[in-house]
Every structure is written in structure tokens, then in C-alpha cells.
CSV table of C-alpha atoms (C1' of nucleotides) in Angstrom, one decimal:
chain,number,residue,atom,x,y,z
W,1,UNK,CA,2.9,113.2,112.2
W,2,UNK,CA,3.8,114.5,115.4
W,3,UNK,CA,6.7,115.6,116.7
W,4,UNK,CA,10.0,114.1,114.6
W,5,UNK,CA,12.7,112.0,116.6
W,6,UNK,CA,15.9,113.9,117.2
W,7,UNK,CA,18.4,111.2,116.9
W,8,UNK,CA,19.4,107.8,115.5
W,9,UNK,CA,19.4,104.4,117.3
W,10,UNK,CA,22.5,104.3,115.6
W,11,UNK,CA,23.8,107.6,118.1
W,12,UNK,CA,22.5,105.2,121.2
W,13,UNK,CA,24.3,102.0,119.5
W,14,UNK,CA,27.5,103.8,119.5
W,15,UNK,CA,27.5,105.5,123.0
W,16,UNK,CA,26.3,101.5,124.6
W,17,UNK,CA,29.3,100.4,122.5
W,18,UNK,CA,31.6,103.2,124.3
W,19,UNK,CA,30.3,102.6,127.6
W,20,UNK,CA,31.0,98.9,127.0
W,21,UNK,CA,34.7,99.5,126.3
W,22,UNK,CA,35.2,102.3,128.7
W,23,UNK,CA,33.5,101.5,131.5
W,24,UNK,CA,33.6,97.9,130.7
W,25,UNK,CA,29.3,98.1,131.4
W,26,UNK,CA,26.3,99.8,130.1
W,27,UNK,CA,24.3,101.9,132.6
W,28,UNK,CA,22.0,104.1,131.0
W,29,UNK,CA,23.5,107.6,132.7
W,30,UNK,CA,26.6,107.2,130.8
W,31,UNK,CA,24.5,106.2,127.5
W,32,UNK,CA,22.1,109.3,128.3
W,33,UNK,CA,25.4,111.5,128.7
W,34,UNK,CA,27.6,110.4,125.3
W,35,UNK,CA,24.5,110.4,123.7
W,36,UNK,CA,23.1,113.5,124.6
W,37,UNK,CA,19.8,112.1,124.9
W,38,UNK,CA,17.1,112.2,128.0
W,39,UNK,CA,15.9,108.9,129.4
W,40,UNK,CA,12.8,110.0,128.3
W,41,UNK,CA,13.9,109.8,124.7
W,42,UNK,CA,15.5,106.5,125.6
W,43,UNK,CA,12.4,105.0,127.8
W,44,UNK,CA,10.1,105.9,124.9
W,45,UNK,CA,12.0,104.4,122.0
W,46,UNK,CA,13.6,101.6,123.8
W,47,UNK,CA,11.3,100.5,126.7
W,48,UNK,CA,13.3,100.2,128.9
W,49,UNK,CA,17.2,99.3,129.5
W,50,UNK,CA,16.9,95.5,128.6
W,51,UNK,CA,15.1,96.8,125.1
W,52,UNK,CA,17.7,99.0,124.9
W,53,UNK,CA,20.3,96.7,125.1
W,54,UNK,CA,18.3,93.7,122.9
W,55,UNK,CA,18.0,96.5,120.3
W,56,UNK,CA,21.7,97.3,119.9
W,57,UNK,CA,22.4,93.6,119.9
W,58,UNK,CA,19.9,92.6,117.2
W,59,UNK,CA,21.1,95.9,115.5
W,60,UNK,CA,24.8,94.9,115.4
W,61,UNK,CA,24.3,90.9,114.7
W,62,UNK,CA,21.8,91.4,111.6
W,63,UNK,CA,24.5,94.0,110.1
W,64,UNK,CA,27.3,91.8,110.4
W,65,UNK,CA,25.3,88.8,109.4
W,66,UNK,CA,23.9,90.5,106.6
W,67,UNK,CA,28.0,90.7,105.3
W,68,UNK,CA,29.3,86.9,106.0
W,69,UNK,CA,26.2,84.7,104.4
W,70,UNK,CA,26.1,86.9,101.9
W,71,UNK,CA,30.2,86.4,101.1
W,72,UNK,CA,29.5,82.9,102.6
W,73,UNK,CA,27.4,82.4,99.2
W,74,UNK,CA,29.0,84.0,96.3
W,75,UNK,CA,31.1,82.1,94.1
W,76,UNK,CA,35.0,82.4,95.0
W,77,UNK,CA,38.2,80.4,93.4
W,78,UNK,CA,38.5,80.2,97.6
W,79,UNK,CA,35.5,79.0,99.3
W,80,UNK,CA,35.1,80.6,102.7
W,81,UNK,CA,38.2,82.8,102.7
W,82,UNK,CA,35.8,86.4,101.6
W,83,UNK,CA,33.8,85.1,104.4
W,84,UNK,CA,36.5,84.7,106.9
W,85,UNK,CA,37.7,88.2,105.8
W,86,UNK,CA,34.5,89.6,106.8
W,87,UNK,CA,35.2,90.3,110.3
W,88,UNK,CA,38.2,92.4,109.8
W,89,UNK,CA,36.4,94.3,107.7
W,90,UNK,CA,33.2,95.1,109.6
W,91,UNK,CA,35.4,96.2,112.1
W,92,UNK,CA,37.3,98.1,110.3
W,93,UNK,CA,34.0,100.1,109.3
W,94,UNK,CA,31.5,99.5,111.4
W,95,UNK,CA,33.0,100.3,114.4
W,96,UNK,CA,30.3,100.5,116.8
W,97,UNK,CA,28.4,97.3,116.1
W,98,UNK,CA,31.6,95.2,115.9
W,99,UNK,CA,32.8,96.4,119.2
W,100,UNK,CA,29.3,95.1,120.2
W,101,UNK,CA,29.4,92.5,119.0
W,102,UNK,CA,33.4,91.7,120.2
W,103,UNK,CA,32.7,92.9,123.8
W,104,UNK,CA,28.9,92.7,124.4
W,105,UNK,CA,28.2,89.1,125.9
W,106,UNK,CA,25.3,87.5,124.7
W,107,UNK,CA,23.4,86.9,127.9
W,108,UNK,CA,23.8,90.4,129.4
W,109,UNK,CA,22.9,92.6,125.7
W,110,UNK,CA,20.4,89.7,124.9
W,111,UNK,CA,19.2,88.7,128.8
W,112,UNK,CA,16.3,86.3,129.7
W,113,UNK,CA,14.1,89.5,130.6
W,114,UNK,CA,14.3,91.1,127.0
W,115,UNK,CA,11.4,91.7,124.8
W,116,UNK,CA,10.2,88.0,124.1
W,117,UNK,CA,9.5,89.1,119.8
W,118,UNK,CA,13.4,90.9,120.4
W,119,UNK,CA,14.6,87.1,121.9
W,120,UNK,CA,12.5,85.4,118.7
W,121,UNK,CA,13.9,87.5,116.4
W,122,UNK,CA,17.7,86.7,117.8
W,123,UNK,CA,16.5,82.8,117.6
W,124,UNK,CA,15.8,83.8,114.3
W,125,UNK,CA,19.1,85.4,112.9
W,126,UNK,CA,21.1,83.2,114.4
W,127,UNK,CA,19.1,80.2,113.0
W,128,UNK,CA,19.7,81.5,109.4
W,129,UNK,CA,23.3,81.9,109.7
W,130,UNK,CA,23.6,78.7,110.9
W,131,UNK,CA,21.5,76.8,108.7
W,132,UNK,CA,24.2,79.0,105.8
W,133,UNK,CA,27.3,77.9,107.9
W,134,UNK,CA,25.7,73.9,107.4
W,135,UNK,CA,25.2,74.0,104.0
W,136,UNK,CA,28.3,75.6,103.4
W,137,UNK,CA,30.2,72.7,105.5
W,138,UNK,CA,27.9,70.7,103.6
W,139,UNK,CA,29.0,71.3,100.1
W,140,UNK,CA,32.7,71.5,100.9
W,141,UNK,CA,32.7,68.4,102.2
W,142,UNK,CA,34.1,69.5,106.3
W,143,UNK,CA,33.1,69.0,109.4
W,144,UNK,CA,31.0,71.9,111.1
W,145,UNK,CA,33.2,72.7,113.7
W,146,UNK,CA,36.2,73.0,111.4
W,147,UNK,CA,33.9,75.8,109.7
W,148,UNK,CA,32.9,77.3,112.4
W,149,UNK,CA,36.7,77.8,113.6
W,150,UNK,CA,37.6,78.5,110.6
W,151,UNK,CA,34.7,81.5,109.2
W,152,UNK,CA,34.0,82.3,112.8
W,153,UNK,CA,36.2,81.5,115.8
W,154,UNK,CA,40.1,82.3,114.2
W,155,UNK,CA,39.0,85.5,112.5
W,156,UNK,CA,36.7,87.2,116.2
W,157,UNK,CA,40.4,85.6,117.8
W,158,UNK,CA,42.1,87.8,115.3
W,159,UNK,CA,40.4,90.9,115.8
W,160,UNK,CA,39.9,90.8,119.7
W,161,UNK,CA,44.1,91.1,119.8
W,162,UNK,CA,43.6,94.8,118.8
W,163,UNK,CA,39.8,95.9,119.8
W,164,UNK,CA,38.9,97.7,121.6
W,165,UNK,CA,42.7,99.8,121.7
W,166,UNK,CA,43.7,100.6,118.0
W,167,UNK,CA,42.4,100.1,114.2
W,168,UNK,CA,42.5,96.6,113.2
W,169,UNK,CA,45.0,96.4,110.7
W,170,UNK,CA,45.7,95.1,107.1
W,171,UNK,CA,47.9,92.4,108.0
W,172,UNK,CA,45.4,90.4,109.6
W,173,UNK,CA,43.5,89.3,106.8
W,174,UNK,CA,46.6,87.8,105.5
W,175,UNK,CA,47.6,85.9,108.8
W,176,UNK,CA,44.0,85.0,108.7
W,177,UNK,CA,44.0,83.6,105.4
W,178,UNK,CA,47.1,81.9,106.0
W,179,UNK,CA,45.5,80.1,109.2
W,180,UNK,CA,42.1,79.8,107.5
W,181,UNK,CA,43.3,77.9,104.4
W,182,UNK,CA,44.7,74.3,105.5
W,183,UNK,CA,41.5,74.1,107.6
W,184,UNK,CA,39.5,74.4,104.8
W,185,UNK,CA,41.2,72.1,102.1
W,186,UNK,CA,39.2,68.8,102.8
W,187,UNK,CA,41.5,65.9,104.3
D,1,UNK,CA,45.0,81.5,165.7
D,2,UNK,CA,41.4,83.2,165.2
D,3,UNK,CA,38.4,81.3,163.9
D,4,UNK,CA,39.9,79.3,160.5
D,5,UNK,CA,38.4,80.9,157.5
D,6,UNK,CA,35.3,78.5,156.0
D,7,UNK,CA,35.8,78.4,152.6
D,8,UNK,CA,38.2,79.3,149.5
D,9,UNK,CA,39.2,81.7,147.4
D,10,UNK,CA,38.4,79.3,144.7
D,11,UNK,CA,34.8,78.9,146.0
D,12,UNK,CA,34.5,83.1,145.3
D,13,UNK,CA,35.8,82.8,142.4
D,14,UNK,CA,34.2,80.2,140.8
D,15,UNK,CA,30.9,81.9,142.0
D,16,UNK,CA,32.0,85.0,140.1
D,17,UNK,CA,33.0,82.9,137.0
D,18,UNK,CA,29.3,80.7,137.0
D,19,UNK,CA,27.6,84.7,137.8
D,20,UNK,CA,29.2,86.3,134.7
D,21,UNK,CA,28.2,83.5,132.7
D,22,UNK,CA,24.4,83.1,133.7
D,23,UNK,CA,23.8,86.4,134.2
D,24,UNK,CA,26.3,88.2,132.1
D,25,UNK,CA,27.3,90.4,134.9
D,26,UNK,CA,28.9,89.9,138.6
D,27,UNK,CA,26.5,91.2,140.9
D,28,UNK,CA,27.3,90.8,144.8
D,29,UNK,CA,24.1,89.3,145.7
D,30,UNK,CA,24.7,86.5,143.3
D,31,UNK,CA,27.7,85.6,144.5
D,32,UNK,CA,27.2,84.9,147.9
D,33,UNK,CA,24.3,83.0,147.1
D,34,UNK,CA,26.0,80.9,145.1
D,35,UNK,CA,29.5,80.6,146.8
D,36,UNK,CA,26.8,80.1,150.4
D,37,UNK,CA,29.5,83.2,151.9
D,38,UNK,CA,27.3,86.0,153.8
D,39,UNK,CA,28.8,89.8,152.7
D,40,UNK,CA,30.5,90.2,156.0
D,41,UNK,CA,33.0,87.4,155.1
D,42,UNK,CA,33.5,88.9,151.3
D,43,UNK,CA,34.2,92.4,152.5
D,44,UNK,CA,36.6,91.0,155.5
D,45,UNK,CA,38.1,88.7,152.8
D,46,UNK,CA,38.5,91.2,149.6
D,47,UNK,CA,37.4,94.4,151.1
D,48,UNK,CA,35.2,95.6,148.5
D,49,UNK,CA,33.3,94.3,145.2
D,50,UNK,CA,36.3,95.4,143.0
D,51,UNK,CA,38.8,93.8,145.2
D,52,UNK,CA,37.2,90.4,144.3
D,53,UNK,CA,37.0,91.4,140.7
D,54,UNK,CA,40.7,92.2,140.9
D,55,UNK,CA,41.3,89.3,142.9
D,56,UNK,CA,39.8,86.4,140.8
D,57,UNK,CA,41.0,88.3,138.0
D,58,UNK,CA,44.5,87.7,138.9
D,59,UNK,CA,43.8,84.6,140.1
D,60,UNK,CA,42.9,83.3,136.7
D,61,UNK,CA,45.6,85.3,134.9
D,62,UNK,CA,48.5,84.4,136.7
D,63,UNK,CA,47.1,80.2,136.4
D,64,UNK,CA,46.8,80.3,132.5
D,65,UNK,CA,50.1,82.0,132.6
D,66,UNK,CA,52.3,79.9,134.5
D,67,UNK,CA,51.3,76.6,132.3
D,68,UNK,CA,51.6,79.4,129.1
D,69,UNK,CA,54.7,81.0,130.0
D,70,UNK,CA,56.2,77.1,131.0
D,71,UNK,CA,54.8,75.9,127.5
D,72,UNK,CA,56.5,78.6,125.8
D,73,UNK,CA,59.7,78.0,126.9
D,74,UNK,CA,59.8,74.3,127.2
D,75,UNK,CA,62.1,73.3,124.4
D,76,UNK,CA,59.9,71.9,121.1
D,77,UNK,CA,60.4,69.4,117.9
D,78,UNK,CA,57.5,72.2,117.3
D,79,UNK,CA,58.0,75.0,118.8
D,80,UNK,CA,54.8,77.4,120.2
D,81,UNK,CA,52.7,74.4,119.4
D,82,UNK,CA,52.4,73.2,122.9
D,83,UNK,CA,51.8,76.9,124.0
D,84,UNK,CA,49.0,77.1,121.8
D,85,UNK,CA,47.2,74.4,123.4
D,86,UNK,CA,47.4,75.2,126.8
D,87,UNK,CA,44.4,77.6,126.3
D,88,UNK,CA,42.3,74.5,125.6
D,89,UNK,CA,43.7,72.4,128.2
D,90,UNK,CA,43.2,75.2,130.5
D,91,UNK,CA,39.6,75.3,129.5
D,92,UNK,CA,39.1,71.7,130.4
D,93,UNK,CA,41.0,71.3,133.2
D,94,UNK,CA,40.2,74.5,134.8
D,95,UNK,CA,37.1,75.6,134.1
D,96,UNK,CA,36.1,78.1,136.6
D,97,UNK,CA,39.2,79.9,136.0
D,98,UNK,CA,38.9,79.8,131.8
D,99,UNK,CA,35.7,80.8,131.8
D,100,UNK,CA,36.7,84.0,133.8
D,101,UNK,CA,39.8,84.5,131.4
D,102,UNK,CA,37.4,84.3,128.6
D,103,UNK,CA,34.1,85.9,129.1
D,104,UNK,CA,35.3,88.5,131.8
D,105,UNK,CA,36.4,92.1,130.2
D,106,UNK,CA,39.7,93.5,131.7
D,107,UNK,CA,37.6,96.7,132.2
D,108,UNK,CA,35.7,95.5,134.5
D,109,UNK,CA,37.2,92.5,136.5
D,110,UNK,CA,40.5,95.3,137.4
D,111,UNK,CA,38.7,98.6,137.0
D,112,UNK,CA,40.3,101.7,137.3
D,113,UNK,CA,39.2,102.0,141.3
D,114,UNK,CA,41.0,98.4,141.9
D,115,UNK,CA,43.6,98.4,144.7
D,116,UNK,CA,46.3,100.0,143.1
D,117,UNK,CA,48.6,96.9,144.5
D,118,UNK,CA,46.8,94.4,142.8
D,119,UNK,CA,46.9,96.8,139.7
D,120,UNK,CA,50.4,96.8,140.1
D,121,UNK,CA,50.8,93.3,140.3
D,122,UNK,CA,48.8,92.5,137.0
D,123,UNK,CA,51.0,94.9,135.3
D,124,UNK,CA,54.1,92.5,136.0
D,125,UNK,CA,51.9,89.5,135.3
D,126,UNK,CA,51.5,91.6,131.7
D,127,UNK,CA,54.8,92.3,131.6
D,128,UNK,CA,56.0,88.9,132.1
D,129,UNK,CA,54.3,87.5,129.7
D,130,UNK,CA,54.9,90.0,127.4
D,131,UNK,CA,58.4,89.8,127.5
D,132,UNK,CA,58.4,85.6,126.8
D,133,UNK,CA,55.9,86.2,123.7
D,134,UNK,CA,58.9,88.7,122.9
D,135,UNK,CA,61.2,86.0,123.4
D,136,UNK,CA,60.2,83.8,120.9
D,137,UNK,CA,59.1,85.8,118.2
D,138,UNK,CA,63.2,86.9,118.4
D,139,UNK,CA,64.4,83.5,118.5
D,140,UNK,CA,61.6,81.7,115.8
D,141,UNK,CA,62.6,84.9,113.4
D,142,UNK,CA,58.8,85.7,113.2
D,143,UNK,CA,56.7,89.0,113.8
D,144,UNK,CA,55.3,89.6,117.0
D,145,UNK,CA,51.3,89.9,116.1
D,146,UNK,CA,51.7,86.9,114.1
D,147,UNK,CA,53.3,85.0,116.6
D,148,UNK,CA,50.2,86.8,119.2
D,149,UNK,CA,47.9,85.4,116.4
D,150,UNK,CA,48.4,81.7,116.7
D,151,UNK,CA,49.5,81.4,120.3
D,152,UNK,CA,47.2,83.1,121.9
D,153,UNK,CA,44.3,84.7,119.1
D,154,UNK,CA,43.1,81.6,117.5
D,155,UNK,CA,43.1,79.2,120.6
D,156,UNK,CA,41.1,81.6,122.2
D,157,UNK,CA,38.8,82.2,119.4
D,158,UNK,CA,38.3,78.6,119.4
D,159,UNK,CA,38.0,77.6,122.3
D,160,UNK,CA,35.5,80.5,123.0
D,161,UNK,CA,33.1,78.8,120.0
D,162,UNK,CA,32.8,76.2,122.8
D,163,UNK,CA,32.2,77.9,125.9
D,164,UNK,CA,30.4,78.4,128.5
D,165,UNK,CA,28.0,75.8,127.4
D,166,UNK,CA,30.1,72.7,126.2
D,167,UNK,CA,33.3,71.1,127.5
D,168,UNK,CA,36.1,71.7,124.3
D,169,UNK,CA,35.9,69.0,122.7
D,170,UNK,CA,39.8,67.4,122.2
D,171,UNK,CA,39.1,67.4,117.9
D,172,UNK,CA,39.8,71.6,118.7
D,173,UNK,CA,43.4,70.6,119.4
D,174,UNK,CA,44.4,69.2,116.0
D,175,UNK,CA,41.8,72.2,114.3
D,176,UNK,CA,44.3,74.9,116.0
D,177,UNK,CA,47.9,72.8,115.5
D,178,UNK,CA,46.6,72.8,112.0
D,179,UNK,CA,45.6,76.5,111.9
D,180,UNK,CA,49.2,77.9,113.7
D,181,UNK,CA,51.8,75.6,111.7
D,182,UNK,CA,51.8,77.7,108.5
D,183,UNK,CA,52.0,81.3,111.0
D,184,UNK,CA,54.7,80.3,112.6
D,185,UNK,CA,56.7,78.5,110.1
D,186,UNK,CA,59.4,81.3,109.0
D,187,UNK,CA,58.3,82.6,105.6
N,1,DC,C1',38.3,78.7,181.9
N,2,DC,C1',39.5,82.7,180.1
N,3,DC,C1',41.3,86.0,176.7
N,4,DA,C1',42.7,87.9,172.5
N,5,DT,C1',42.3,87.3,167.8
N,6,DA,C1',40.2,86.6,163.4
N,7,DA,C1',37.0,85.1,161.0
N,8,DT,C1',31.6,84.5,159.6
N,9,DA,C1',26.9,85.8,159.7
N,10,DG,C1',22.9,89.0,158.0
N,11,DA,C1',20.5,93.2,159.6
N,12,DA,C1',20.8,98.2,158.3
N,13,DC,C1',22.0,101.4,156.0
N,14,DA,C1',24.1,104.6,152.1
N,15,DT,C1',24.3,104.9,147.5
N,16,DT,C1',23.7,104.5,142.9
N,17,DT,C1',21.4,103.1,138.8
N,18,DT,C1',16.8,102.5,136.7
N,19,DT,C1',11.9,103.9,136.3
N,20,DT,C1',8.1,106.2,135.8
N,21,DC,C1',5.5,110.5,135.6
N,22,DT,C1',4.1,115.2,134.6
N,23,DA,C1',4.9,119.2,131.5
N,24,DG,C1',6.6,121.0,127.4
N,25,DA,C1',8.3,121.0,122.4
N,26,DA,C1',7.6,119.9,117.4
N,27,DC,C1',5.4,118.8,113.5
N,28,DA,C1',1.0,117.4,110.4
N,29,DT,C1',-3.6,118.7,109.1
N,30,DA,C1',-7.6,120.8,108.8
T,1,DT,C1',-4.8,128.8,114.8
T,2,DA,C1',-6.9,125.2,116.7
T,3,DT,C1',-6.1,120.0,117.3
T,4,DG,C1',-4.1,115.8,117.7
T,5,DT,C1',-0.1,113.3,117.7
T,6,DT,C1',4.4,112.2,118.8
T,7,DC,C1',8.6,113.0,120.9
T,8,DT,C1',11.4,115.2,124.1
T,9,DA,C1',13.1,116.7,129.2
T,10,DG,C1',14.3,116.1,133.1
T,11,DA,C1',13.0,116.0,138.2
T,12,DA,C1',10.9,112.6,141.7
T,13,DA,C1',9.9,107.9,143.0
T,14,DA,C1',11.3,102.9,143.3
T,15,DA,C1',13.8,99.5,143.1
T,16,DA,C1',18.6,97.6,143.0
T,17,DT,C1',23.1,97.1,144.9
T,18,DG,C1',27.1,98.6,147.5
T,19,DT,C1',28.9,99.2,151.6
T,20,DT,C1',29.3,99.7,156.8
T,21,DC,C1',28.9,97.6,161.4
T,22,DT,C1',28.0,95.3,165.2
T,23,DA,C1',26.8,90.8,167.7
T,24,DT,C1',28.5,86.1,167.1
T,25,DT,C1',31.3,82.3,166.5
T,26,DA,C1',35.2,79.3,166.4
T,27,DT,C1',40.5,78.2,167.5
T,28,DG,C1',45.2,78.4,170.1
T,29,DG,C1',47.5,80.2,173.8
T,30,DG,C1',48.4,81.3,179.1
DNA sequence: CCCATAATAGAACATTTTTTCTAGAACATA
DNA sequence: TATGTTCTAGAAAAAATGTTCTATTATGGG
């Protein structure tokens, strides 16, 4: 019951991503102008600027991890390759979330003053992700740091060469595969 | 003649790096407190907040490129490898500059409102860097995008896994070499 | 020792940004 | 249609941030 909301979280998050990329910072005025939502609505839904930033960050992190962990845990002929390619794929079909993930700094998106429950939720997500990586590393008999580099560091480094300007070209998938393969072969 | 300056640019830049990492943003008050320099002095030397940010960015970019291009142009048995390893080395012995380079966003460090001469200087630096990469790519008969990934994207992705928290371990050098080698072999 | 110069210091000022607050709009239910 | 509820709207207030300005300090040269 009550008045229905007139905008989606997604729209506001996209505005956050846009500000991050265009201005290099997130000003509430810029967000409300971009998303065409009043400040009252923002505060009604997110409580504060910190709450908004935290919400956008959690949304992006959660969406990415869902896909990443699914790819990581699925059986494959080249273990890890699919997970490494989640990053470029994510950049292509979830542009706003990807921009937040790649250009947002954790310390600004989830500040010390963010709502405690949201901070807890982030810890939970990160724990889940870490566990997934550790399991994979153990199963493959690889050092965890090498796995982090192959599945996270390199794909991120690759897509950041293109964001925010242009789209991530298909060719990076092959290059990521080339770079990652030798790291994932047991030595 | 005149009163001698009582602090180094370097000290202020380090404070900028610190703020970037700790707070996720650069507030002048935080910079003056961290560097123990008065606002008057900051304005006297850098003119404005934008001027300070631009100066810190130029300093970091210039220092990195000097080492990167030197490594790129030096004759080597594994062409490109030394250049790829400049990034982790830079993180180890130029921590503040490396933090600015890895965590600062270009759009916030060198904003549209930065002093025009500083913007021009940055363009000049970037042009020099691009030329170096293109020359290398041509000489090696490799696509420029593959070179950018191997020499910039991957090393950056690797060190970002560690910064800002811990130091970059020696082991990443080997892993970077492993990942980069197949990208730099002519196909 | 006095002056010119160049820098520092920090309070006062101005501007920008965030937050609050009151009014009103949209919907469900009875 | 009356009522309770949830949301939107945007101006006003509050807080935070950036900038200016005057006084002061430190150094070298006449």
C-alpha cells in the first residue's frame, strides 16, 4: 500500500556510475539531476549519501560475485578460464555496475560511516568470495595469490584499459586466456 | 632570496596519496593536517586545489614514465619484460607516487578546471608514452592492444591486488613474467 | 641594521554540498 | 469518499569545504 515508487534503484545507481566516470566524484546534486529524482526521494530510500554509495557498491559487488562464483564452481575443461572471462562479459552487459566496480574506490563507496548492516553485508559477500577462491586454489593445487592474479587481477587490468571510454572489445577474451593459462597450470 | 620554503612538494603529494587511500577522497583540510602545512602555503605554491591535484598527478605520471620508457627502450633478451616489471618495482620504491597512480582517477586528479599549462604538460607526457609503446609494438610485430595489456594492464592489475594495504611481494614479478611472456611472443 | 623579497600561518570569508523539513501526491482499503 | 500509508518534491537550513586576505616570519643584499 501507499504511494508506489516512481523510479528504480538501478536508475540511481546508473547515475552514480555516470558521475563517477564523468566528474570523478559523486555529488548528490549531480545524481539527482542525472537520475531525475528529487533529493527527498533519495533520502527517503537510501537514508544518506553514505547509504546510497554503500547500496550501489553492494549491488555491483553482489551481481558480479554471483556470476563469478557460478563460473568458478562449474565443471570445465580449462578450470578457471570461464571465471576469468566473467569480468569482460560483465563489463559488456552490466555497464553501470561494471563502471562502479572498476572506477569506484572501496573506501569511498563503503565508507567507515556507512550503515553498519551494509558494512556487515559486504563482509559477508567478501567472505563468500574468498572462500570460493580458496577452494578453487586448493583443488587445483595452486598458490592462492597466483589464482587471484589470474582470475581477478589480470581480467580487471585488461578491462580497465578500455573503460570508461570505449566498449571492451571481444579480442581481450583471447588475450586474457593467453595470459591466464600458464598461471593456472600446476607447476 | 626571500624566506626559504619549509616543506617539499613531495611531502604534500604523499599527504594527497594518503588521503586518497584512507578517505577515498582528497580534502584540503586533510592534506594540510597530514602534511602539517598551512592552507596559505598550499595556495601560495599550488594556486588552488585543482593545481595541487594536477601537480601531484604530473609528478607521479612523469616519474613512472621515465622509468617505464627507459626500460622499454633498453635492449633486452626478453623484449618488454623489464618494462612490465617497472610497475611492481615502482610500487616498492616510490610508494606515494604509486598510490596516486593506482588509486587516483585521472578525471579527479587532472580535472577540466586544472591549469591549462598543466593539462598541456600531461598531454605531452601521454604522447611520449604512446609513441614509445607504438614503436615497441611495431618493432616486435605485435598488435598495440596486446602490448598495452602485457606492459600496462597486467602489471597494474597485479599490483592493485596488494595496494594499498600490504607491500607488493617479490613473487608477483615472476607471475607477471609468466602471464606476459605468451602475449609478447609473435604469433 | 634596514629593506626587499618570498614564503608561512591561520582566521575570516565565500561557496558548495549535504541534510532536514513541510507540504502534497498516489495508491489501497473500507 | 474518507483514511492511513508510503512516497515524491523542492525550498530552507545546516554543515562542510575551498579560497582569500592580512599579518608575520625568515633570508640575502645594500
